[in-house]
mmCIF file of N, CA and C and ligand atoms in Angstrom:
data_model
loop_
_atom_site.group_PDB
_atom_site.id
_atom_site.type_symbol
_atom_site.label_atom_id
_atom_site.label_comp_id
_atom_site.label_asym_id
_atom_site.label_seq_id
_atom_site.Cartn_x
_atom_site.Cartn_y
_atom_site.Cartn_z
ATOM 1 N N MET A 167 10.316 -19.902 -15.280
ATOM 2 C CA MET A 167 9.143 -20.777 -15.188
ATOM 3 C C MET A 167 9.274 -21.928 -16.182
ATOM 4 N N GLU A 168 9.670 -21.587 -17.375
ATOM 5 C CA GLU A 168 9.884 -22.571 -18.438
ATOM 6 C C GLU A 168 10.896 -23.631 -17.979
ATOM 7 N N GLU A 169 11.944 -23.156 -17.317
ATOM 8 C CA GLU A 169 12.996 -24.022 -16.803
ATOM 9 C C GLU A 169 12.443 -25.135 -15.912
ATOM 10 N N LEU A 170 11.660 -24.738 -14.953
ATOM 11 C CA LEU A 170 11.090 -25.681 -13.992
ATOM 12 C C LEU A 170 10.246 -26.719 -14.714
ATOM 13 N N ARG A 171 9.469 -26.244 -15.657
ATOM 14 C CA ARG A 171 8.604 -27.133 -16.418
ATOM 15 C C ARG A 171 9.449 -28.168 -17.183
ATOM 16 N N ASN A 172 10.546 -27.689 -17.796
ATOM 17 C CA ASN A 172 11.423 -28.595 -18.539
ATOM 18 C C ASN A 172 12.066 -29.623 -17.632
ATOM 19 N N GLU A 173 12.468 -29.170 -16.471
ATOM 20 C CA GLU A 173 13.126 -30.103 -15.561
ATOM 21 C C GLU A 173 12.181 -31.182 -15.074
ATOM 22 N N ILE A 174 10.969 -30.789 -14.809
ATOM 23 C CA ILE A 174 9.975 -31.783 -14.401
ATOM 24 C C ILE A 174 9.782 -32.795 -15.535
ATOM 25 N N GLU A 175 9.728 -32.266 -16.747
ATOM 26 C CA GLU A 175 9.545 -33.106 -17.927
ATOM 27 C C GLU A 175 10.720 -34.090 -18.100
ATOM 28 N N ASN A 176 11.948 -33.578 -17.926
ATOM 29 C CA ASN A 176 13.146 -34.425 -18.028
ATOM 30 C C ASN A 176 13.133 -35.549 -17.002
ATOM 31 N N LEU A 177 12.847 -35.156 -15.794
ATOM 32 C CA LEU A 177 12.816 -36.111 -14.695
ATOM 33 C C LEU A 177 11.791 -37.198 -14.990
ATOM 34 N N LYS A 178 10.675 -36.755 -15.523
ATOM 35 C CA LYS A 178 9.591 -37.685 -15.836
ATOM 36 C C LYS A 178 10.068 -38.689 -16.885
ATOM 37 N N ASN A 179 10.759 -38.190 -17.892
ATOM 38 C CA ASN A 179 11.266 -39.070 -18.950
ATOM 39 C C ASN A 179 12.264 -40.074 -18.401
ATOM 40 N N ASN A 180 13.171 -39.576 -17.579
ATOM 41 C CA ASN A 180 14.170 -40.485 -16.995
ATOM 42 C C ASN A 180 13.520 -41.563 -16.149
ATOM 43 N N LEU A 181 12.585 -41.152 -15.354
ATOM 44 C CA LEU A 181 11.975 -42.097 -14.421
ATOM 45 C C LEU A 181 10.981 -43.028 -15.110
ATOM 46 N N SER A 182 10.578 -42.675 -16.305
ATOM 47 C CA SER A 182 9.608 -43.534 -17.006
ATOM 48 C C SER A 182 10.264 -44.839 -17.442
ATOM 49 N N LYS A 183 11.615 -44.865 -17.392
ATOM 50 C CA LYS A 183 12.347 -46.084 -17.763
ATOM 51 C C LYS A 183 12.299 -47.128 -16.650
ATOM 52 N N ILE A 184 11.866 -46.683 -15.489
ATOM 53 C CA ILE A 184 11.792 -47.619 -14.358
ATOM 54 C C ILE A 184 10.715 -48.668 -14.626
ATOM 55 N N GLU A 185 11.085 -49.901 -14.433
ATOM 56 C CA GLU A 185 10.167 -50.994 -14.752
ATOM 57 C C GLU A 185 9.271 -51.354 -13.564
ATOM 58 N N ASN A 186 9.847 -51.226 -12.381
ATOM 59 C CA ASN A 186 9.134 -51.638 -11.168
ATOM 60 C C ASN A 186 7.785 -50.895 -11.021
ATOM 61 N N GLU A 187 6.683 -51.636 -10.973
ATOM 62 C CA GLU A 187 5.338 -51.053 -10.945
ATOM 63 C C GLU A 187 5.117 -50.157 -9.716
ATOM 64 N N GLU A 188 5.618 -50.639 -8.568
ATOM 65 C CA GLU A 188 5.391 -49.894 -7.326
ATOM 66 C C GLU A 188 6.059 -48.523 -7.395
ATOM 67 N N TYR A 189 7.296 -48.520 -7.868
ATOM 68 C CA TYR A 189 8.014 -47.250 -8.010
ATOM 69 C C TYR A 189 7.292 -46.342 -8.995
ATOM 70 N N LYS A 190 6.870 -46.949 -10.086
ATOM 71 C CA LYS A 190 6.177 -46.188 -11.131
ATOM 72 C C LYS A 190 4.972 -45.442 -10.553
ATOM 73 N N GLN A 191 4.193 -46.181 -9.786
ATOM 74 C CA GLN A 191 2.994 -45.586 -9.185
ATOM 75 C C GLN A 191 3.364 -44.441 -8.243
ATOM 76 N N CYS A 192 4.410 -44.766 -7.473
ATOM 77 C CA CYS A 192 4.887 -43.784 -6.518
ATOM 78 C C CYS A 192 5.298 -42.492 -7.228
ATOM 79 N N PHE A 193 6.092 -42.633 -8.281
ATOM 80 C CA PHE A 193 6.587 -41.452 -9.000
ATOM 81 C C PHE A 193 5.470 -40.720 -9.725
ATOM 82 N N ASP A 194 4.497 -41.511 -10.225
ATOM 83 C CA ASP A 194 3.354 -40.864 -10.880
ATOM 84 C C ASP A 194 2.663 -39.923 -9.900
ATOM 85 N N GLY A 195 2.532 -40.423 -8.657
ATOM 86 C CA GLY A 195 1.904 -39.597 -7.623
ATOM 87 C C GLY A 195 2.703 -38.346 -7.371
ATOM 88 N N VAL A 196 4.032 -38.518 -7.269
ATOM 89 C CA VAL A 196 4.906 -37.371 -7.020
ATOM 90 C C VAL A 196 4.788 -36.373 -8.172
ATOM 91 N N PHE A 197 4.706 -36.904 -9.398
ATOM 92 C CA PHE A 197 4.654 -36.000 -10.553
ATOM 93 C C PHE A 197 3.358 -35.218 -10.634
ATOM 94 N N SER A 198 2.254 -35.878 -10.270
ATOM 95 C CA SER A 198 1.013 -35.103 -10.348
ATOM 96 C C SER A 198 1.050 -33.976 -9.321
ATOM 97 N N ILE A 199 1.693 -34.255 -8.177
ATOM 98 C CA ILE A 199 1.848 -33.185 -7.180
ATOM 99 C C ILE A 199 2.739 -32.076 -7.734
ATOM 100 N N LEU A 200 3.864 -32.477 -8.339
ATOM 101 C CA LEU A 200 4.794 -31.490 -8.898
ATOM 102 C C LEU A 200 4.113 -30.620 -9.952
ATOM 103 N N GLU A 201 3.279 -31.282 -10.782
ATOM 104 C CA GLU A 201 2.618 -30.523 -11.842
ATOM 105 C C GLU A 201 1.608 -29.542 -11.287
ATOM 106 N N ILE A 202 0.883 -29.994 -10.262
ATOM 107 C CA ILE A 202 -0.086 -29.093 -9.624
ATOM 108 C C ILE A 202 0.651 -27.897 -9.009
ATOM 109 N N MET A 203 1.771 -28.218 -8.334
ATOM 110 C CA MET A 203 2.542 -27.144 -7.709
ATOM 111 C C MET A 203 3.087 -26.184 -8.764
ATOM 112 N N ASN A 204 3.582 -26.757 -9.839
ATOM 113 C CA ASN A 204 4.123 -25.930 -10.907
ATOM 114 C C ASN A 204 3.050 -24.999 -11.476
ATOM 115 N N GLN A 205 1.859 -25.568 -11.638
ATOM 116 C CA GLN A 205 0.750 -24.772 -12.148
ATOM 117 C C GLN A 205 0.421 -23.632 -11.186
ATOM 118 N N LYS A 206 0.368 -23.994 -9.908
ATOM 119 C CA LYS A 206 0.066 -22.991 -8.875
ATOM 120 C C LYS A 206 1.109 -21.873 -8.895
ATOM 121 N N ILE A 207 2.369 -22.295 -8.999
ATOM 122 C CA ILE A 207 3.447 -21.302 -9.000
ATOM 123 C C ILE A 207 3.300 -20.374 -10.205
ATOM 124 N N GLU A 208 2.942 -20.954 -11.352
ATOM 125 C CA GLU A 208 2.755 -20.121 -12.538
ATOM 126 C C GLU A 208 1.614 -19.134 -12.327
ATOM 127 N N GLU A 209 0.521 -19.635 -11.729
ATOM 128 C CA GLU A 209 -0.619 -18.756 -11.437
ATOM 129 C C GLU A 209 -0.192 -17.613 -10.520
ATOM 130 N N LEU A 210 0.521 -17.996 -9.453
ATOM 131 C CA LEU A 210 0.957 -16.997 -8.474
ATOM 132 C C LEU A 210 1.884 -15.971 -9.117
ATOM 133 N N THR A 211 2.768 -16.471 -9.988
ATOM 134 C CA THR A 211 3.704 -15.566 -10.647
ATOM 135 C C THR A 211 2.955 -14.545 -11.499
ATOM 136 N N ILE A 212 1.950 -15.064 -12.220
ATOM 137 C CA ILE A 212 1.172 -14.161 -13.075
ATOM 138 C C ILE A 212 0.428 -13.138 -12.213
ATOM 139 N N ASN A 213 -0.198 -13.644 -11.122
ATOM 140 C CA ASN A 213 -0.888 -12.729 -10.207
ATOM 141 C C ASN A 213 0.062 -11.676 -9.663
ATOM 142 N N GLN A 214 1.213 -12.154 -9.259
ATOM 143 C CA GLN A 214 2.226 -11.269 -8.687
ATOM 144 C C GLN A 214 2.593 -10.165 -9.681
ATOM 145 N N GLU A 215 2.776 -10.577 -10.935
ATOM 146 C CA GLU A 215 3.139 -9.595 -11.963
ATOM 147 C C GLU A 215 2.030 -8.575 -12.158
ATOM 148 N N THR A 216 0.769 -9.097 -12.136
ATOM 149 C CA THR A 216 -0.364 -8.192 -12.285
ATOM 150 C C THR A 216 -0.401 -7.191 -11.138
ATOM 151 N N ILE A 217 -0.186 -7.710 -9.923
ATOM 152 C CA ILE A 217 -0.204 -6.837 -8.746
ATOM 153 C C ILE A 217 0.903 -5.792 -8.843
ATOM 154 N N GLU A 218 2.087 -6.246 -9.255
ATOM 155 C CA GLU A 218 3.200 -5.307 -9.376
ATOM 156 C C GLU A 218 2.903 -4.208 -10.381
ATOM 157 N N GLU A 219 2.240 -4.616 -11.479
ATOM 158 C CA GLU A 219 1.882 -3.633 -12.492
ATOM 159 C C GLU A 219 0.888 -2.629 -11.914
ATOM 160 N N ASN A 220 -0.112 -3.177 -11.200
ATOM 161 C CA ASN A 220 -1.118 -2.300 -10.598
ATOM 162 C C ASN A 220 -0.478 -1.318 -9.628
ATOM 163 N N ILE A 221 0.463 -1.819 -8.830
ATOM 164 C CA ILE A 221 1.127 -0.952 -7.862
ATOM 165 C C ILE A 221 1.890 0.148 -8.599
ATOM 166 N N LYS A 222 2.496 -0.225 -9.707
ATOM 167 C CA LYS A 222 3.232 0.763 -10.481
ATOM 168 C C LYS A 222 2.276 1.848 -11.000
ATOM 169 N N PHE A 223 1.107 1.401 -11.474
ATOM 170 C CA PHE A 223 0.111 2.355 -11.949
ATOM 171 C C PHE A 223 -0.337 3.272 -10.816
ATOM 172 N N MET A 224 -0.598 2.650 -9.662
ATOM 173 C CA MET A 224 -1.034 3.435 -8.513
ATOM 174 C C MET A 224 0.030 4.443 -8.109
ATOM 175 N N ASP A 225 1.263 3.980 -8.168
ATOM 176 C CA ASP A 225 2.380 4.852 -7.824
ATOM 177 C C ASP A 225 2.445 6.042 -8.778
ATOM 178 N N ASP A 226 2.272 5.748 -10.066
ATOM 179 C CA ASP A 226 2.252 6.818 -11.071
ATOM 180 C C ASP A 226 1.121 7.794 -10.792
ATOM 181 N N ASP A 227 -0.057 7.219 -10.484
ATOM 182 C CA ASP A 227 -1.211 8.054 -10.169
ATOM 183 C C ASP A 227 -0.902 8.978 -8.997
ATOM 184 N N LEU A 228 -0.336 8.379 -7.966
ATOM 185 C CA LEU A 228 -0.010 9.162 -6.767
ATOM 186 C C LEU A 228 0.966 10.286 -7.095
ATOM 187 N N THR A 229 1.955 9.947 -7.918
ATOM 188 C CA THR A 229 2.930 10.959 -8.311
ATOM 189 C C THR A 229 2.235 12.105 -9.031
ATOM 190 N N ASN A 230 1.296 11.734 -9.915
ATOM 191 C CA ASN A 230 0.543 12.766 -10.625
ATOM 192 C C ASN A 230 -0.249 13.635 -9.657
ATOM 193 N N ILE A 231 -0.908 12.967 -8.721
ATOM 194 C CA ILE A 231 -1.715 13.708 -7.743
ATOM 195 C C ILE A 231 -0.818 14.651 -6.936
ATOM 196 N N GLN A 232 0.329 14.115 -6.514
ATOM 197 C CA GLN A 232 1.260 14.948 -5.755
ATOM 198 C C GLN A 232 1.706 16.150 -6.576
ATOM 199 N N ASP A 233 2.059 15.871 -7.835
ATOM 200 C CA ASP A 233 2.500 16.956 -8.712
ATOM 201 C C ASP A 233 1.430 18.028 -8.815
ATOM 202 N N GLU A 234 0.177 17.563 -9.029
ATOM 203 C CA GLU A 234 -0.921 18.508 -9.165
ATOM 204 C C GLU A 234 -1.082 19.336 -7.904
ATOM 205 N N LEU A 235 -1.042 18.636 -6.772
ATOM 206 C CA LEU A 235 -1.225 19.330 -5.496
ATOM 207 C C LEU A 235 -0.178 20.422 -5.321
ATOM 208 N N PHE A 236 1.061 20.070 -5.615
ATOM 209 C CA PHE A 236 2.115 21.040 -5.363
ATOM 210 C C PHE A 236 2.176 22.118 -6.429
ATOM 211 N N GLU A 237 1.710 21.743 -7.638
ATOM 212 C CA GLU A 237 1.665 22.746 -8.695
ATOM 213 C C GLU A 237 0.680 23.848 -8.333
ATOM 214 N N GLU A 238 -0.466 23.403 -7.792
ATOM 215 C CA GLU A 238 -1.548 24.350 -7.583
ATOM 216 C C GLU A 238 -1.292 25.291 -6.420
ATOM 217 N N LEU A 239 -0.437 24.901 -5.525
ATOM 218 C CA LEU A 239 -0.171 25.764 -4.388
ATOM 219 C C LEU A 239 1.122 26.540 -4.589
ATOM 220 N N SER A 240 0.993 27.810 -4.768
ATOM 221 C CA SER A 240 2.183 28.634 -4.876
ATOM 222 C C SER A 240 2.681 28.954 -3.468
ATOM 223 N N ILE A 241 3.851 29.538 -3.402
ATOM 224 C CA ILE A 241 4.402 29.907 -2.091
ATOM 225 C C ILE A 241 3.467 30.888 -1.374
ATOM 226 N N ASP A 242 2.944 31.843 -2.143
ATOM 227 C CA ASP A 242 2.018 32.828 -1.563
ATOM 228 C C ASP A 242 0.810 32.151 -0.951
ATOM 229 N N GLU A 243 0.289 31.187 -1.701
ATOM 230 C CA GLU A 243 -0.886 30.490 -1.201
ATOM 231 C C GLU A 243 -0.560 29.712 0.072
ATOM 232 N N LEU A 244 0.622 29.131 0.081
ATOM 233 C CA LEU A 244 1.033 28.408 1.287
ATOM 234 C C LEU A 244 1.144 29.364 2.474
ATOM 235 N N ASN A 245 1.664 30.551 2.208
ATOM 236 C CA ASN A 245 1.749 31.560 3.269
ATOM 237 C C ASN A 245 0.364 31.967 3.746
ATOM 238 N N ASP A 246 -0.556 32.107 2.776
ATOM 239 C CA ASP A 246 -1.928 32.442 3.133
ATOM 240 C C ASP A 246 -2.508 31.394 4.061
ATOM 241 N N MET A 247 -2.240 30.133 3.706
ATOM 242 C CA MET A 247 -2.768 29.052 4.529
ATOM 243 C C MET A 247 -2.230 29.143 5.950
ATOM 244 N N GLU A 248 -0.979 29.474 6.026
ATOM 245 C CA GLU A 248 -0.372 29.587 7.342
ATOM 246 C C GLU A 248 -1.003 30.740 8.127
ATOM 247 N N ASP A 249 -1.281 31.811 7.383
ATOM 248 C CA ASP A 249 -1.881 32.984 8.020
ATOM 249 C C ASP A 249 -3.245 32.677 8.610
ATOM 250 N N GLU A 250 -3.929 31.729 7.991
ATOM 251 C CA GLU A 250 -5.267 31.434 8.462
ATOM 252 C C GLU A 250 -5.246 30.791 9.848
ATOM 253 N N TYR A 251 -4.129 30.237 10.195
ATOM 254 C CA TYR A 251 -4.019 29.658 11.522
ATOM 255 C C TYR A 251 -3.400 30.668 12.480
ATOM 256 N N THR A 252 -3.955 30.705 13.629
ATOM 257 C CA THR A 252 -3.456 31.685 14.571
ATOM 258 C C THR A 252 -3.266 31.035 15.938
ATOM 259 N N GLU A 253 -2.311 31.541 16.649
ATOM 260 C CA GLU A 253 -2.076 30.986 17.977
ATOM 261 C C GLU A 253 -2.668 31.932 19.005
ATOM 262 N N ILE A 254 -3.498 31.402 19.846
ATOM 263 C CA ILE A 254 -3.989 32.261 20.918
ATOM 264 C C ILE A 254 -3.696 31.585 22.253
ATOM 265 N N ILE A 255 -3.574 32.388 23.255
ATOM 266 C CA ILE A 255 -3.277 31.863 24.583
ATOM 267 C C ILE A 255 -4.569 31.848 25.382
ATOM 268 N N CYS A 256 -4.895 30.695 25.903
ATOM 269 C CA CYS A 256 -6.105 30.593 26.719
ATOM 270 C C CYS A 256 -5.963 31.511 27.935
ATOM 271 N N PRO A 257 -6.953 32.404 28.150
ATOM 272 C CA PRO A 257 -6.859 33.337 29.276
ATOM 273 C C PRO A 257 -7.027 32.645 30.633
ATOM 274 N N HIS A 258 -7.506 31.417 30.605
ATOM 275 C CA HIS A 258 -7.754 30.716 31.870
ATOM 276 C C HIS A 258 -6.578 29.871 32.319
ATOM 277 N N CYS A 259 -5.971 29.162 31.340
ATOM 278 C CA CYS A 259 -4.888 28.269 31.731
ATOM 279 C C CYS A 259 -3.549 28.625 31.079
ATOM 280 N N ASP A 260 -3.544 29.675 30.272
ATOM 281 C CA ASP A 260 -2.313 30.170 29.639
ATOM 282 C C ASP A 260 -1.656 29.193 28.676
ATOM 283 N N LYS A 261 -2.435 28.239 28.159
ATOM 284 C CA LYS A 261 -1.857 27.295 27.200
ATOM 285 C C LYS A 261 -2.062 27.815 25.771
ATOM 286 N N PRO A 262 -1.058 27.649 24.911
ATOM 287 C CA PRO A 262 -1.223 28.103 23.528
ATOM 288 C C PRO A 262 -2.122 27.147 22.742
ATOM 289 N N ILE A 263 -3.012 27.701 21.947
ATOM 290 C CA ILE A 263 -3.932 26.896 21.138
ATOM 291 C C ILE A 263 -3.862 27.396 19.701
ATOM 292 N N PHE A 264 -3.696 26.478 18.766
ATOM 293 C CA PHE A 264 -3.701 26.853 17.356
ATOM 294 C C PHE A 264 -5.083 26.629 16.783
ATOM 295 N N MET A 265 -5.601 27.629 16.121
ATOM 296 C CA MET A 265 -6.872 27.422 15.433
ATOM 297 C C MET A 265 -6.997 28.335 14.229
ATOM 298 N N GLU A 266 -7.966 27.995 13.372
ATOM 299 C CA GLU A 266 -8.164 28.804 12.183
ATOM 300 C C GLU A 266 -8.709 30.164 12.582
ATOM 301 N N GLN A 267 -8.213 31.154 11.887
ATOM 302 C CA GLN A 267 -8.658 32.519 12.121
ATOM 303 C C GLN A 267 -10.180 32.618 12.012
ATOM 304 N N SER A 268 -10.730 31.924 11.000
ATOM 305 C CA SER A 268 -12.172 32.017 10.768
ATOM 306 C C SER A 268 -12.957 31.418 11.931
ATOM 307 N N THR A 269 -12.474 30.311 12.477
ATOM 308 C CA THR A 269 -13.141 29.701 13.634
ATOM 309 C C THR A 269 -13.159 30.689 14.785
ATOM 310 N N LEU A 270 -12.052 31.332 14.949
ATOM 311 C CA LEU A 270 -11.915 32.279 16.049
ATOM 312 C C LEU A 270 -12.876 33.451 15.905
ATOM 313 N N SER A 271 -13.022 33.959 14.661
ATOM 314 C CA SER A 271 -13.867 35.140 14.504
ATOM 315 C C SER A 271 -15.349 34.789 14.434
ATOM 316 N N LYS A 272 -15.667 33.563 13.996
ATOM 317 C CA LYS A 272 -17.079 33.210 13.812
ATOM 318 C C LYS A 272 -17.766 32.781 15.107
ATOM 319 N N ASN A 273 -16.994 32.259 16.042
ATOM 320 C CA ASN A 273 -17.610 31.702 17.243
ATOM 321 C C ASN A 273 -17.366 32.594 18.465
ATOM 322 N N ASP A 274 -18.436 32.720 19.256
ATOM 323 C CA ASP A 274 -18.297 33.481 20.495
ATOM 324 C C ASP A 274 -17.781 32.605 21.616
ATOM 325 N N GLU A 275 -18.094 31.317 21.473
ATOM 326 C CA GLU A 275 -17.660 30.406 22.523
ATOM 327 C C GLU A 275 -16.805 29.303 21.935
ATOM 328 N N ILE A 276 -15.566 29.241 22.364
ATOM 329 C CA ILE A 276 -14.680 28.168 21.937
ATOM 330 C C ILE A 276 -14.084 27.536 23.188
ATOM 331 N N PRO A 277 -14.407 26.277 23.410
ATOM 332 C CA PRO A 277 -13.871 25.646 24.613
ATOM 333 C C PRO A 277 -12.374 25.361 24.476
ATOM 334 N N CYS A 278 -11.623 25.688 25.479
ATOM 335 C CA CYS A 278 -10.193 25.399 25.486
ATOM 336 C C CYS A 278 -9.997 23.882 25.583
ATOM 337 N N PRO A 279 -9.163 23.327 24.724
ATOM 338 C CA PRO A 279 -8.942 21.878 24.778
ATOM 339 C C PRO A 279 -8.240 21.420 26.069
ATOM 340 N N TYR A 280 -7.679 22.346 26.774
ATOM 341 C CA TYR A 280 -6.956 21.970 27.993
ATOM 342 C C TYR A 280 -7.816 22.105 29.239
ATOM 343 N N CYS A 281 -8.465 23.266 29.361
ATOM 344 C CA CYS A 281 -9.226 23.490 30.589
ATOM 345 C C CYS A 281 -10.742 23.557 30.359
ATOM 346 N N ASN A 282 -11.150 23.443 29.053
ATOM 347 C CA ASN A 282 -12.567 23.402 28.726
ATOM 348 C C ASN A 282 -13.315 24.720 28.942
ATOM 349 N N LYS A 283 -12.629 25.746 29.411
ATOM 350 C CA LYS A 283 -13.317 27.025 29.601
ATOM 351 C C LYS A 283 -13.329 27.781 28.279
ATOM 352 N N ASN A 284 -14.218 28.710 28.154
ATOM 353 C CA ASN A 284 -14.346 29.488 26.921
ATOM 354 C C ASN A 284 -13.128 30.407 26.750
ATOM 355 N N ILE A 285 -12.401 30.165 25.671
ATOM 356 C CA ILE A 285 -11.173 30.955 25.488
ATOM 357 C C ILE A 285 -11.472 32.370 25.041
ATOM 358 N N LYS A 286 -12.733 32.638 24.652
ATOM 359 C CA LYS A 286 -13.056 33.997 24.229
ATOM 360 C C LYS A 286 -13.713 34.806 25.345
ATOM 361 N N GLY A 287 -13.973 34.154 26.439
ATOM 362 C CA GLY A 287 -14.555 34.879 27.571
ATOM 363 C C GLY A 287 -13.563 34.892 28.725
ATOM 364 N N ILE A 288 -13.497 36.036 29.379
ATOM 365 C CA ILE A 288 -12.554 36.113 30.504
ATOM 366 C C ILE A 288 -13.349 36.226 31.811
HETATM 367 ZN ZN1 ZN B 182 -7.529 26.816 28.927
#
């Protein structure tokens, strides 16, 4: 960033030796544009850096959350979770349906997602 600023400054110094008024005006216009652009670029760069930092923080946070999630679940617990899901075959259309064991035991009527008939009634 410093580099660009210096180069603009150098160019300005070199061109300030120009005597012709019309050229001078012209270059002054170009320089004010260059300076505005340079300023904008600096702003954007700073914003970009801030965003990158934030993303890094978010990434760290996510890693922590992931670590916590996986720490808290032991293999046994994962097996338990799997056990809670059960596959049943719809008696009407013979399609396999996965559902939680608790849903299955708590409800008398469960509509089959395929044929809409009650999978607990025959
Ligand atoms: Zn069915």
